Each structure stands twice: as structure tokens, then as C-alpha cells.
Amino acid sequence: DVKVTQSSRYLVKRTGEKVFLECVQDMDHENMFWYRQDPGLGLRLIYFSYDVKMKEKGDIPEGYSVSREKKERFSLILESASTNQTSMYLCASSFDRAIEAFFGQGTRLTVV
Amino acid sequence: DQQVKQNSPSLSVQEGRISILNCDYTNSMFDYFLWYKKYPAEGPTFLISISSIKDKNEDGRFTVFLNKSAKHLSLHIVPSQPGDSAVYFCAANFGNEKLTFGTGTRLTIIP
């Protein structure tokens, strides 16, 4: 069974903290993605990676960075958390960028 | 610039009836379209897809229709069941590019 695992289901962080969201996939997929989901805005792509150590900006990369040191792991970093980064964060992976992506269960991040 | 739009944020349908979810897109280069279903506190799961060379794809109770000239696709669920209550996202892409998602439609099936 395909599996994408996000390290936390719920997180509460303080404004200004550095936050790490971890994602691991066990399907040997080349492509990994970070999205955030907000009411009325759907899923917006933050960053994606096509290979180890490769990264590309998505539609809303400001305030975020990523790390992909190993093929199976893709980390999203909030350099200095702000309240407008309170959201549901979703990690996904895919064999081919053009076909279905498999999602993790999501991390609900609250920045206070 | 929202290239994939789901203009109905919510939809309520009686159990057993047909649910029709709509999606419009603006980028004529899109050639592959997908529907995802999302329950609260879970990640989206893939439901059904269609390539631009087709105008219909069926999988059990789910059928996706594509009208390229209108840049419109729809998802039909027949018959609707309580377990279908979820948020549905359409997504599109072209070539080997990343998926672009719509804003989602919350479907509620009324028993």
C-alpha cells in the first residue's frame, strides 16, 4: 500500500518560531510536493521537488523553504512562523508529475 | 490567477439522487484532469481522472465528463451515498507540469 506520512497531525507554535514539517514516502517516488489548504482557496502549491536536492518554488513560496536530502523525505520549513501561516499543510508524492499524487494525512498548524 | 475554478463552494443532495460537481478551467493547454475527494482531517485521495483525448470516463458510481470547447468538466456520482459527503477538488495539468487544483466543493448527502 502506498504511504505518505507526515510527522505531526496537529502543531501549535508561537509567532517567530522556526517550524519543521516532515514528510516521508515509501513508494520510491521522484516527485514530492507541499501544499497548504485554506477555506475558499483550495490547495495551493508551496514548493515541490523532482529529485534529491532539487527544489522549485510553487505558487506561494514566500516565508517557506524546503529540504530534500534523501529521496523519501521532504521537509517544509517555516523560517519565522507568522499567524497567517496557520493552515492545513499537505505533503504529496507522485511517480510522474502528470498523474495522480498521493497525499499524507495533513498537519494542522496553528501559529499563536 | 485561478486557472481551475469550482464556482460552487457547497452542494447538498438527497441520498440516492445524482450529485453533479462542476469545474471550469482557463488554460487551454491543460490535457489531463483529476478529481480528488477529501474528508476532514485527512489528506485528499484520488478518485478518477480523464485525458483530453476522451470526453467521458466511468468508474463505478463515478463518471467524469470533459467538454474541451467549453473548458468544463463535471463529476457525476450516481447514486449518491452518505459516505460521499466530503470536499471534492478538481485538478488539471499539461505536459509534465505540476497539478493545479481548484478551490473545492463541499458535498453533503442528506439521508
Short mmCIF file of C-alpha atoms in Angstrom, two decimals:
data_model
loop_
_atom_site.label_atom_id
_atom_site.label_comp_id
_atom_site.label_asym_id
_atom_site.label_seq_id
_atom_site.Cartn_x
_atom_site.Cartn_y
_atom_site.Cartn_z
CA ASP A 1 0.00 0.00 0.00
CA VAL A 2 1.15 3.45 -0.92
CA LYS A 3 2.06 5.55 2.08
CA VAL A 4 2.87 9.19 2.67
CA THR A 5 3.40 10.00 6.32
CA GLN A 6 3.53 13.44 7.89
CA SER A 7 5.26 13.64 11.24
CA SER A 8 2.53 15.52 13.11
CA ARG A 9 -1.25 15.73 12.84
CA TYR A 10 -1.54 18.88 14.96
CA LEU A 11 1.02 21.53 15.88
CA VAL A 12 0.79 24.75 17.85
CA LYS A 13 3.72 27.15 17.52
CA ARG A 14 4.46 30.68 18.61
CA THR A 15 4.98 33.61 16.27
CA GLY A 16 8.63 33.87 15.26
CA GLU A 17 9.47 30.23 15.91
CA LYS A 18 11.22 28.14 13.28
CA VAL A 19 8.95 25.25 12.35
CA PHE A 20 9.80 21.98 10.63
CA LEU A 21 7.16 19.83 8.97
CA GLU A 22 8.42 16.42 7.92
CA CYS A 23 7.09 14.11 5.24
CA VAL A 24 8.20 10.60 4.31
CA GLN A 25 7.03 8.43 1.42
CA ASP A 26 7.71 4.75 0.92
CA MET A 27 6.95 4.48 -2.80
CA ASP A 28 10.33 5.50 -4.22
CA HIS A 29 8.65 8.44 -5.94
CA GLU A 30 10.81 11.06 -7.59
CA ASN A 31 8.36 13.92 -7.06
CA MET A 32 7.28 15.41 -3.76
CA PHE A 33 5.10 18.41 -3.04
CA TRP A 34 3.99 20.66 -0.20
CA TYR A 35 0.56 22.29 -0.34
CA ARG A 36 -1.48 24.32 2.06
CA GLN A 37 -5.26 24.17 2.20
CA ASP A 38 -7.30 27.17 3.28
CA PRO A 39 -11.08 27.66 3.14
CA GLY A 40 -12.17 29.16 -0.16
CA LEU A 41 -8.65 28.95 -1.61
CA GLY A 42 -8.33 25.23 -2.25
CA LEU A 43 -4.93 23.58 -2.41
CA ARG A 44 -2.06 25.92 -3.15
CA LEU A 45 1.38 24.66 -4.01
CA ILE A 46 4.19 25.97 -1.82
CA TYR A 47 7.25 24.07 -3.07
CA PHE A 48 7.99 20.88 -4.95
CA SER A 49 10.97 18.69 -5.68
CA TYR A 50 11.69 16.47 -8.67
CA ASP A 51 14.77 14.81 -7.25
CA VAL A 52 17.06 14.70 -4.26
CA LYS A 53 18.49 18.15 -3.52
CA MET A 54 16.28 19.65 -6.22
CA LYS A 55 13.57 22.12 -5.33
CA GLU A 56 11.33 24.54 -7.15
CA LYS A 57 9.01 27.26 -5.96
CA GLY A 58 5.33 26.76 -6.28
CA ASP A 59 2.66 29.42 -6.25
CA ILE A 60 3.12 30.71 -2.68
CA PRO A 61 6.73 30.10 -1.55
CA GLU A 62 7.16 33.29 0.50
CA GLY A 63 8.01 32.59 4.12
CA TYR A 64 8.85 28.94 3.45
CA SER A 65 11.83 26.86 2.47
CA VAL A 66 12.29 23.13 1.86
CA SER A 67 14.90 20.43 2.14
CA ARG A 68 15.21 17.15 0.27
CA GLU A 69 18.38 15.37 1.37
CA LYS A 70 17.01 11.88 0.78
CA LYS A 71 14.59 10.67 -1.87
CA GLU A 72 11.97 9.55 0.62
CA ARG A 73 11.94 12.66 2.80
CA PHE A 74 10.77 16.19 2.04
CA SER A 75 10.77 18.81 4.77
CA LEU A 76 8.93 22.12 4.83
CA ILE A 77 10.48 24.86 6.94
CA LEU A 78 8.78 27.98 8.20
CA GLU A 79 11.73 30.25 8.90
CA SER A 80 9.83 32.55 11.26
CA ALA A 81 6.25 31.45 11.79
CA SER A 82 3.53 34.05 11.48
CA THR A 83 -0.17 33.89 12.25
CA ASN A 84 -1.07 33.98 8.53
CA GLN A 85 0.70 30.65 8.19
CA THR A 86 -1.95 28.98 10.31
CA SER A 87 -3.29 26.37 7.91
CA MET A 88 -3.61 22.72 6.96
CA TYR A 89 -0.36 21.55 5.34
CA LEU A 90 -0.43 18.61 2.97
CA CYS A 91 2.50 16.66 1.60
CA ALA A 92 2.17 14.59 -1.55
CA SER A 93 4.32 12.41 -3.77
CA SER A 94 3.97 11.07 -7.28
CA PHE A 95 5.80 8.86 -9.71
CA ASP A 96 5.02 11.20 -12.58
CA ARG A 97 4.24 14.86 -12.19
CA ALA A 98 1.44 14.47 -14.68
CA ILE A 99 -0.52 11.76 -12.90
CA GLU A 100 -2.13 11.24 -9.56
CA ALA A 101 -0.37 12.36 -6.44
CA PHE A 102 -0.67 10.52 -3.14
CA PHE A 103 -1.24 12.69 -0.11
CA GLY A 104 -0.34 12.40 3.53
CA GLN A 105 -2.93 12.89 6.25
CA GLY A 106 -2.11 16.55 6.72
CA THR A 107 -0.72 18.68 9.53
CA ARG A 108 -2.99 21.28 11.09
CA LEU A 109 -0.61 24.07 12.14
CA THR A 110 -1.75 26.87 14.41
CA VAL A 111 0.56 29.83 14.96
CA VAL A 112 -0.31 31.90 18.03
CA ASP B 1 -4.92 33.95 -11.39
CA GLN B 2 -7.18 30.97 -10.70
CA GLN B 3 -6.75 28.68 -13.68
CA VAL B 4 -9.04 25.99 -12.28
CA LYS B 5 -12.31 27.15 -10.77
CA GLN B 6 -15.03 25.42 -8.83
CA ASN B 7 -17.72 28.05 -8.58
CA SER B 8 -19.97 26.21 -6.14
CA PRO B 9 -18.41 26.14 -2.69
CA SER B 10 -21.10 23.77 -1.45
CA LEU B 11 -23.77 21.39 -2.70
CA SER B 12 -26.46 19.37 -0.90
CA VAL B 13 -28.03 16.31 -2.50
CA GLN B 14 -30.58 13.78 -1.30
CA GLU B 15 -29.29 10.26 -0.77
CA GLY B 16 -29.90 8.12 -3.85
CA ARG B 17 -30.01 11.08 -6.22
CA ILE B 18 -27.34 12.24 -8.65
CA SER B 19 -24.62 14.62 -7.46
CA ILE B 20 -23.05 16.81 -10.13
CA LEU B 21 -19.90 18.75 -9.30
CA ASN B 22 -18.58 21.25 -11.80
CA CYS B 23 -15.17 22.60 -12.66
CA ASP B 24 -14.07 25.20 -15.20
CA TYR B 25 -10.57 25.93 -16.41
CA THR B 26 -8.99 28.73 -18.37
CA ASN B 27 -5.73 27.23 -19.62
CA SER B 28 -6.38 25.53 -22.98
CA MET B 29 -3.06 23.73 -22.65
CA PHE B 30 -4.40 21.50 -19.86
CA ASP B 31 -4.62 17.94 -21.12
CA TYR B 32 -5.17 15.82 -18.02
CA PHE B 33 -7.80 16.28 -15.35
CA LEU B 34 -8.33 14.61 -11.99
CA TRP B 35 -10.85 14.61 -9.16
CA TYR B 36 -9.84 14.20 -5.54
CA LYS B 37 -12.02 13.63 -2.50
CA LYS B 38 -11.11 14.91 0.94
CA TYR B 39 -12.58 14.08 4.33
CA PRO B 40 -11.93 16.42 7.29
CA ALA B 41 -8.55 15.89 8.98
CA GLU B 42 -7.39 13.59 6.17
CA GLY B 43 -5.37 14.09 3.02
CA PRO B 44 -7.10 14.11 -0.38
CA THR B 45 -7.47 10.78 -2.13
CA PHE B 46 -7.54 10.29 -5.87
CA LEU B 47 -10.96 9.48 -7.29
CA ILE B 48 -10.99 9.49 -11.07
CA SER B 49 -9.17 11.09 -14.00
CA ILE B 50 -9.65 11.86 -17.68
CA SER B 51 -7.32 12.63 -20.53
CA SER B 52 -8.16 15.35 -23.04
CA ILE B 53 -8.43 12.75 -25.80
CA LYS B 54 -11.59 11.45 -24.13
CA ASP B 55 -14.86 13.10 -23.23
CA LYS B 56 -16.04 10.60 -20.64
CA ASN B 57 -14.55 8.22 -18.12
CA GLU B 58 -16.52 5.94 -15.83
CA ASP B 59 -15.57 4.10 -12.66
CA GLY B 60 -18.45 2.52 -10.81
CA ARG B 61 -20.72 5.22 -9.43
CA PHE B 62 -18.38 7.97 -10.61
CA THR B 63 -18.29 9.44 -14.11
CA VAL B 64 -16.25 12.40 -15.27
CA PHE B 65 -17.27 14.35 -18.37
CA LEU B 66 -14.97 16.69 -20.25
CA ASN B 67 -16.15 19.42 -22.62
CA LYS B 68 -12.98 20.85 -24.14
CA SER B 69 -14.68 23.53 -26.19
CA ALA B 70 -16.35 24.90 -23.05
CA LYS B 71 -13.26 24.24 -20.89
CA HIS B 72 -15.53 22.49 -18.45
CA LEU B 73 -15.53 19.19 -16.64
CA SER B 74 -18.02 17.63 -14.31
CA LEU B 75 -18.12 14.74 -11.87
CA HIS B 76 -21.34 12.74 -11.60
CA ILE B 77 -21.99 10.49 -8.64
CA VAL B 78 -24.91 8.11 -9.03
CA PRO B 79 -26.48 7.11 -6.72
CA SER B 80 -25.19 9.43 -4.00
CA GLN B 81 -24.45 7.83 -0.64
CA PRO B 82 -23.84 9.35 2.81
CA GLY B 83 -20.17 8.34 2.62
CA ASP B 84 -19.80 10.62 -0.40
CA SER B 85 -20.10 13.66 1.87
CA ALA B 86 -16.68 15.30 1.53
CA VAL B 87 -14.87 18.14 -0.18
CA TYR B 88 -14.14 17.47 -3.84
CA PHE B 89 -11.24 19.09 -5.68
CA CYS B 90 -10.69 19.07 -9.40
CA ALA B 91 -7.14 19.38 -10.70
CA ALA B 92 -5.54 19.82 -14.09
CA ASN B 93 -2.15 19.85 -15.75
CA PHE B 94 -0.42 19.75 -19.11
CA GLY B 95 2.71 18.11 -20.36
CA ASN B 96 4.76 17.10 -17.38
CA GLU B 97 3.93 20.07 -15.21
CA LYS B 98 2.58 20.15 -11.68
CA LEU B 99 -1.08 19.79 -10.85
CA THR B 100 -3.19 22.92 -10.47
CA PHE B 101 -6.10 22.48 -8.06
CA GLY B 102 -9.47 24.16 -7.85
CA THR B 103 -10.90 25.69 -4.69
CA GLY B 104 -13.08 22.71 -3.81
CA THR B 105 -16.79 21.96 -3.44
CA ARG B 106 -18.22 20.64 -0.18
CA LEU B 107 -20.76 17.94 -0.97
CA THR B 108 -23.31 17.00 1.68
CA ILE B 109 -25.54 13.97 1.14
CA ILE B 110 -28.80 14.23 3.03
CA PRO B 111 -30.14 10.88 4.29
#
